[in-house]
Amino acid sequence: MKISVFDIPEEGLNIELNETPKIDGVIIVDSFKAILRIEKNGREVFVKGVVSGDVELQCSRCLKDFNMPIRSMVELIYHPIEELNKEELVELKRDEMDVDFYREGLIDTEDIIRDQILLNIPMKPLCSEDCKGICPHCGSDLNRSNCECEVKEIDPRMAVLQSLLRRMRKDG
Ligand SMILES: [Zn+2]
Ligand SMILES: [Zn+2]
């Protein structure tokens, strides 16, 4: 949804919408919901609210697809793009809100949702904090069953200890 800055009334706007932004490599389950409060002060526009929905990600350990819910607070301050590089912006740095820019008097809510999704997707997604992943030898899913390989493999710390013991026996 594109919101025209000129159409934002004095008392502000409350909007609720569903959108499915296109993002490369991200599968959106259903659509994302945004509940936003939009206010204007001169050419400055304030957007506050919450964006929520589910994305489907692939676990970086077990390679299974899983749904991750995202719920993100939005707190943005918009300025017209023409103000970019002007001195006025130095002032903005004191503010803790995120600064964004609108073009041709339009704010696209799809961009807001897209940004929130991208901000919340982890670099290494995990289906669960303690996902055991797949066995590097036989490829079986260790969350479902333990494979034989795991037993044969020796903990590197144990290996050091074993060689130490062997040496001690030889010396003694
Ligand atoms: Zn996993
Ligand atoms: Zn295995």
mmCIF file of C-alpha atoms and ligand atoms in Angstrom:
data_model
loop_
_atom_site.group_PDB
_atom_site.id
_atom_site.type_symbol
_atom_site.label_atom_id
_atom_site.label_comp_id
_atom_site.label_asym_id
_atom_site.label_seq_id
_atom_site.Cartn_x
_atom_site.Cartn_y
_atom_site.Cartn_z
ATOM 1 C CA MET A 1 0.000 0.000 0.000
ATOM 2 C CA LYS A 2 1.329 3.401 -0.931
ATOM 3 C CA ILE A 3 0.504 6.222 1.435
ATOM 4 C CA SER A 4 0.578 9.740 0.122
ATOM 5 C CA VAL A 5 2.216 12.029 2.644
ATOM 6 C CA PHE A 6 -0.121 14.827 1.606
ATOM 7 C CA ASP A 7 -3.154 12.727 2.517
ATOM 8 C CA ILE A 8 -2.096 12.138 6.108
ATOM 9 C CA PRO A 9 -4.572 14.151 8.193
ATOM 10 C CA GLU A 10 -3.663 16.414 11.101
ATOM 11 C CA GLU A 11 -4.841 13.827 13.631
ATOM 12 C CA GLY A 12 -2.804 11.068 12.026
ATOM 13 C CA LEU A 13 -3.732 7.719 10.519
ATOM 14 C CA ASN A 14 -4.271 4.272 11.960
ATOM 15 C CA ILE A 15 -3.890 1.547 9.405
ATOM 16 C CA GLU A 16 -4.037 -2.204 9.469
ATOM 17 C CA LEU A 17 -3.028 -4.163 6.398
ATOM 18 C CA ASN A 18 -1.785 -7.452 5.055
ATOM 19 C CA GLU A 19 0.979 -7.650 2.523
ATOM 20 C CA THR A 20 3.320 -10.184 0.990
ATOM 21 C CA PRO A 21 6.461 -8.433 -0.168
ATOM 22 C CA LYS A 22 8.643 -10.239 -2.671
ATOM 23 C CA ILE A 23 12.036 -11.013 -1.177
ATOM 24 C CA ASP A 24 14.695 -13.078 -2.928
ATOM 25 C CA GLY A 25 15.294 -16.341 -1.125
ATOM 26 C CA VAL A 26 12.578 -15.781 1.478
ATOM 27 C CA ILE A 27 9.330 -17.741 1.536
ATOM 28 C CA ILE A 28 6.510 -15.921 3.260
ATOM 29 C CA VAL A 29 3.833 -18.126 4.782
ATOM 30 C CA ASP A 30 0.467 -16.441 4.223
ATOM 31 C CA SER A 31 0.915 -12.690 4.356
ATOM 32 C CA PHE A 32 2.433 -10.289 6.825
ATOM 33 C CA LYS A 33 0.248 -8.098 8.965
ATOM 34 C CA ALA A 34 1.121 -4.525 9.837
ATOM 35 C CA ILE A 35 -0.637 -2.348 12.385
ATOM 36 C CA LEU A 36 0.679 1.169 12.018
ATOM 37 C CA ARG A 37 0.155 4.614 13.435
ATOM 38 C CA ILE A 38 1.235 7.341 11.036
ATOM 39 C CA GLU A 39 1.698 10.953 12.008
ATOM 40 C CA LYS A 40 2.965 13.974 10.198
ATOM 41 C CA ASN A 41 4.804 17.052 11.328
ATOM 42 C CA GLY A 42 5.500 19.324 8.390
ATOM 43 C CA ARG A 43 7.438 17.216 5.908
ATOM 44 C CA GLU A 44 8.450 14.768 8.607
ATOM 45 C CA VAL A 45 6.450 11.540 8.905
ATOM 46 C CA PHE A 46 6.472 9.232 11.925
ATOM 47 C CA VAL A 47 5.547 5.575 11.596
ATOM 48 C CA LYS A 48 5.084 3.386 14.673
ATOM 49 C CA GLY A 49 3.588 -0.014 15.076
ATOM 50 C CA VAL A 50 4.134 -3.708 14.722
ATOM 51 C CA VAL A 51 4.743 -6.065 11.829
ATOM 52 C CA SER A 52 4.049 -9.778 12.235
ATOM 53 C CA GLY A 53 3.911 -12.972 10.227
ATOM 54 C CA ASP A 54 5.691 -16.233 9.483
ATOM 55 C CA VAL A 55 8.544 -17.019 7.145
ATOM 56 C CA GLU A 56 9.680 -20.431 6.013
ATOM 57 C CA LEU A 57 13.407 -20.952 6.455
ATOM 58 C CA GLN A 58 15.822 -23.806 6.018
ATOM 59 C CA CYS A 59 17.636 -24.952 9.135
ATOM 60 C CA SER A 60 21.376 -24.426 8.677
ATOM 61 C CA ARG A 61 22.142 -27.602 10.652
ATOM 62 C CA CYS A 62 19.606 -30.262 9.612
ATOM 63 C CA LEU A 63 18.503 -28.599 6.320
ATOM 64 C CA LYS A 64 14.834 -29.084 7.183
ATOM 65 C CA ASP A 65 12.337 -26.346 6.327
ATOM 66 C CA PHE A 66 10.618 -24.775 9.293
ATOM 67 C CA ASN A 67 8.357 -21.823 10.056
ATOM 68 C CA MET A 68 9.733 -18.931 12.035
ATOM 69 C CA PRO A 69 7.341 -16.358 13.442
ATOM 70 C CA ILE A 70 8.465 -12.745 13.210
ATOM 71 C CA ARG A 71 7.041 -9.975 15.329
ATOM 72 C CA SER A 72 8.849 -6.715 14.967
ATOM 73 C CA MET A 73 8.322 -3.250 16.388
ATOM 74 C CA VAL A 74 8.494 -0.447 13.867
ATOM 75 C CA GLU A 75 9.674 3.005 14.806
ATOM 76 C CA LEU A 76 10.594 5.081 11.796
ATOM 77 C CA ILE A 77 11.004 8.687 10.939
ATOM 78 C CA TYR A 78 10.637 9.662 7.287
ATOM 79 C CA HIS A 79 12.030 12.631 5.465
ATOM 80 C CA PRO A 80 11.658 13.568 1.831
ATOM 81 C CA ILE A 81 14.546 12.149 -0.191
ATOM 82 C CA GLU A 82 15.383 15.674 -1.405
ATOM 83 C CA GLU A 83 16.616 16.442 2.096
ATOM 84 C CA LEU A 84 19.321 13.824 1.870
ATOM 85 C CA ASN A 85 22.785 15.381 2.232
ATOM 86 C CA LYS A 86 21.347 18.556 3.658
ATOM 87 C CA GLU A 87 22.501 19.982 6.947
ATOM 88 C CA GLU A 88 19.111 19.397 8.504
ATOM 89 C CA LEU A 89 19.915 15.734 8.796
ATOM 90 C CA VAL A 90 22.778 16.262 11.196
ATOM 91 C CA GLU A 91 20.142 17.042 13.763
ATOM 92 C CA LEU A 92 18.443 13.719 13.181
ATOM 93 C CA LYS A 93 21.425 11.740 14.366
ATOM 94 C CA ARG A 94 20.604 12.695 17.916
ATOM 95 C CA ASP A 95 17.306 10.937 17.562
ATOM 96 C CA GLU A 96 17.102 7.254 18.320
ATOM 97 C CA MET A 97 14.525 6.444 15.697
ATOM 98 C CA ASP A 98 15.503 4.906 12.396
ATOM 99 C CA VAL A 99 15.590 7.400 9.590
ATOM 100 C CA ASP A 100 14.183 6.619 6.178
ATOM 101 C CA PHE A 101 13.252 8.652 3.133
ATOM 102 C CA TYR A 102 10.179 8.934 0.989
ATOM 103 C CA ARG A 103 10.142 9.705 -2.721
ATOM 104 C CA GLU A 104 7.581 11.737 -4.600
ATOM 105 C CA GLY A 105 5.505 12.109 -1.454
ATOM 106 C CA LEU A 106 4.857 8.385 -1.136
ATOM 107 C CA ILE A 107 5.584 5.902 1.635
ATOM 108 C CA ASP A 108 5.324 2.256 0.624
ATOM 109 C CA THR A 109 4.181 0.016 3.469
ATOM 110 C CA GLU A 110 5.496 -2.994 1.572
ATOM 111 C CA ASP A 111 9.020 -1.590 1.989
ATOM 112 C CA ILE A 112 8.439 -1.240 5.736
ATOM 113 C CA ILE A 113 7.363 -4.873 6.012
ATOM 114 C CA ARG A 114 10.226 -6.067 3.793
ATOM 115 C CA ASP A 115 12.803 -4.248 5.945
ATOM 116 C CA GLN A 116 11.401 -5.744 9.137
ATOM 117 C CA ILE A 117 11.521 -9.258 7.696
ATOM 118 C CA LEU A 118 15.111 -8.844 6.506
ATOM 119 C CA LEU A 119 16.162 -7.414 9.861
ATOM 120 C CA ASN A 120 14.771 -10.431 11.684
ATOM 121 C CA ILE A 121 16.037 -13.322 9.595
ATOM 122 C CA PRO A 122 19.055 -14.868 11.306
ATOM 123 C CA MET A 123 22.289 -15.456 9.357
ATOM 124 C CA LYS A 124 22.199 -19.105 10.386
ATOM 125 C CA PRO A 125 18.604 -20.145 10.900
ATOM 126 C CA LEU A 126 17.996 -23.004 13.331
ATOM 127 C CA CYS A 127 14.819 -25.085 13.561
ATOM 128 C CA SER A 128 15.515 -25.215 17.289
ATOM 129 C CA GLU A 129 18.347 -23.995 19.514
ATOM 130 C CA ASP A 130 19.450 -27.550 20.186
ATOM 131 C CA CYS A 131 19.056 -28.976 16.692
ATOM 132 C CA LYS A 132 21.556 -31.815 16.390
ATOM 133 C CA GLY A 133 21.930 -31.462 12.643
ATOM 134 C CA ILE A 134 22.817 -34.219 10.230
ATOM 135 C CA CYS A 135 25.655 -36.701 10.531
ATOM 136 C CA PRO A 136 28.564 -35.550 8.333
ATOM 137 C CA HIS A 137 29.384 -39.205 7.524
ATOM 138 C CA CYS A 138 26.090 -40.945 6.709
ATOM 139 C CA GLY A 139 23.782 -37.921 6.364
ATOM 140 C CA SER A 140 21.111 -39.192 8.723
ATOM 141 C CA ASP A 141 19.067 -36.697 10.714
ATOM 142 C CA LEU A 142 20.426 -36.876 14.249
ATOM 143 C CA ASN A 143 17.250 -35.310 15.649
ATOM 144 C CA ARG A 144 15.374 -38.459 14.655
ATOM 145 C CA SER A 145 17.870 -41.160 15.441
ATOM 146 C CA ASN A 146 21.478 -41.612 16.422
ATOM 147 C CA CYS A 147 23.538 -43.277 13.736
ATOM 148 C CA GLU A 148 26.396 -45.699 14.222
ATOM 149 C CA CYS A 149 29.086 -43.210 13.111
ATOM 150 C CA GLU A 150 28.648 -41.070 16.214
ATOM 151 C CA VAL A 151 29.784 -43.881 18.460
ATOM 152 C CA LYS A 152 32.958 -44.577 16.500
ATOM 153 C CA GLU A 153 33.996 -40.962 16.416
ATOM 154 C CA ILE A 154 36.337 -39.932 19.212
ATOM 155 C CA ASP A 155 36.021 -36.609 20.919
ATOM 156 C CA PRO A 156 39.185 -34.602 20.033
ATOM 157 C CA ARG A 157 39.748 -33.833 23.714
ATOM 158 C CA MET A 158 39.583 -37.550 24.470
ATOM 159 C CA ALA A 159 42.064 -38.239 21.680
ATOM 160 C CA VAL A 160 44.631 -35.953 23.309
ATOM 161 C CA LEU A 161 44.080 -37.667 26.626
ATOM 162 C CA GLN A 162 44.447 -41.097 25.085
ATOM 163 C CA SER A 163 47.759 -40.315 23.395
ATOM 164 C CA LEU A 164 48.974 -38.817 26.673
ATOM 165 C CA LEU A 165 48.053 -41.976 28.534
ATOM 166 C CA ARG A 166 49.784 -44.085 25.909
ATOM 167 C CA ARG A 167 52.970 -42.059 26.273
ATOM 168 C CA MET A 168 52.816 -42.301 30.072
ATOM 169 C CA ARG A 169 52.540 -46.059 29.841
ATOM 170 C CA LYS A 170 55.530 -46.196 27.500
ATOM 171 C CA ASP A 171 57.635 -43.964 29.756
ATOM 172 C CA GLY A 172 56.717 -45.860 32.852
HETATM 173 ZN ZN ZN B 1 17.512 -28.240 12.412
HETATM 174 ZN ZN ZN B 2 26.229 -41.259 10.670
#
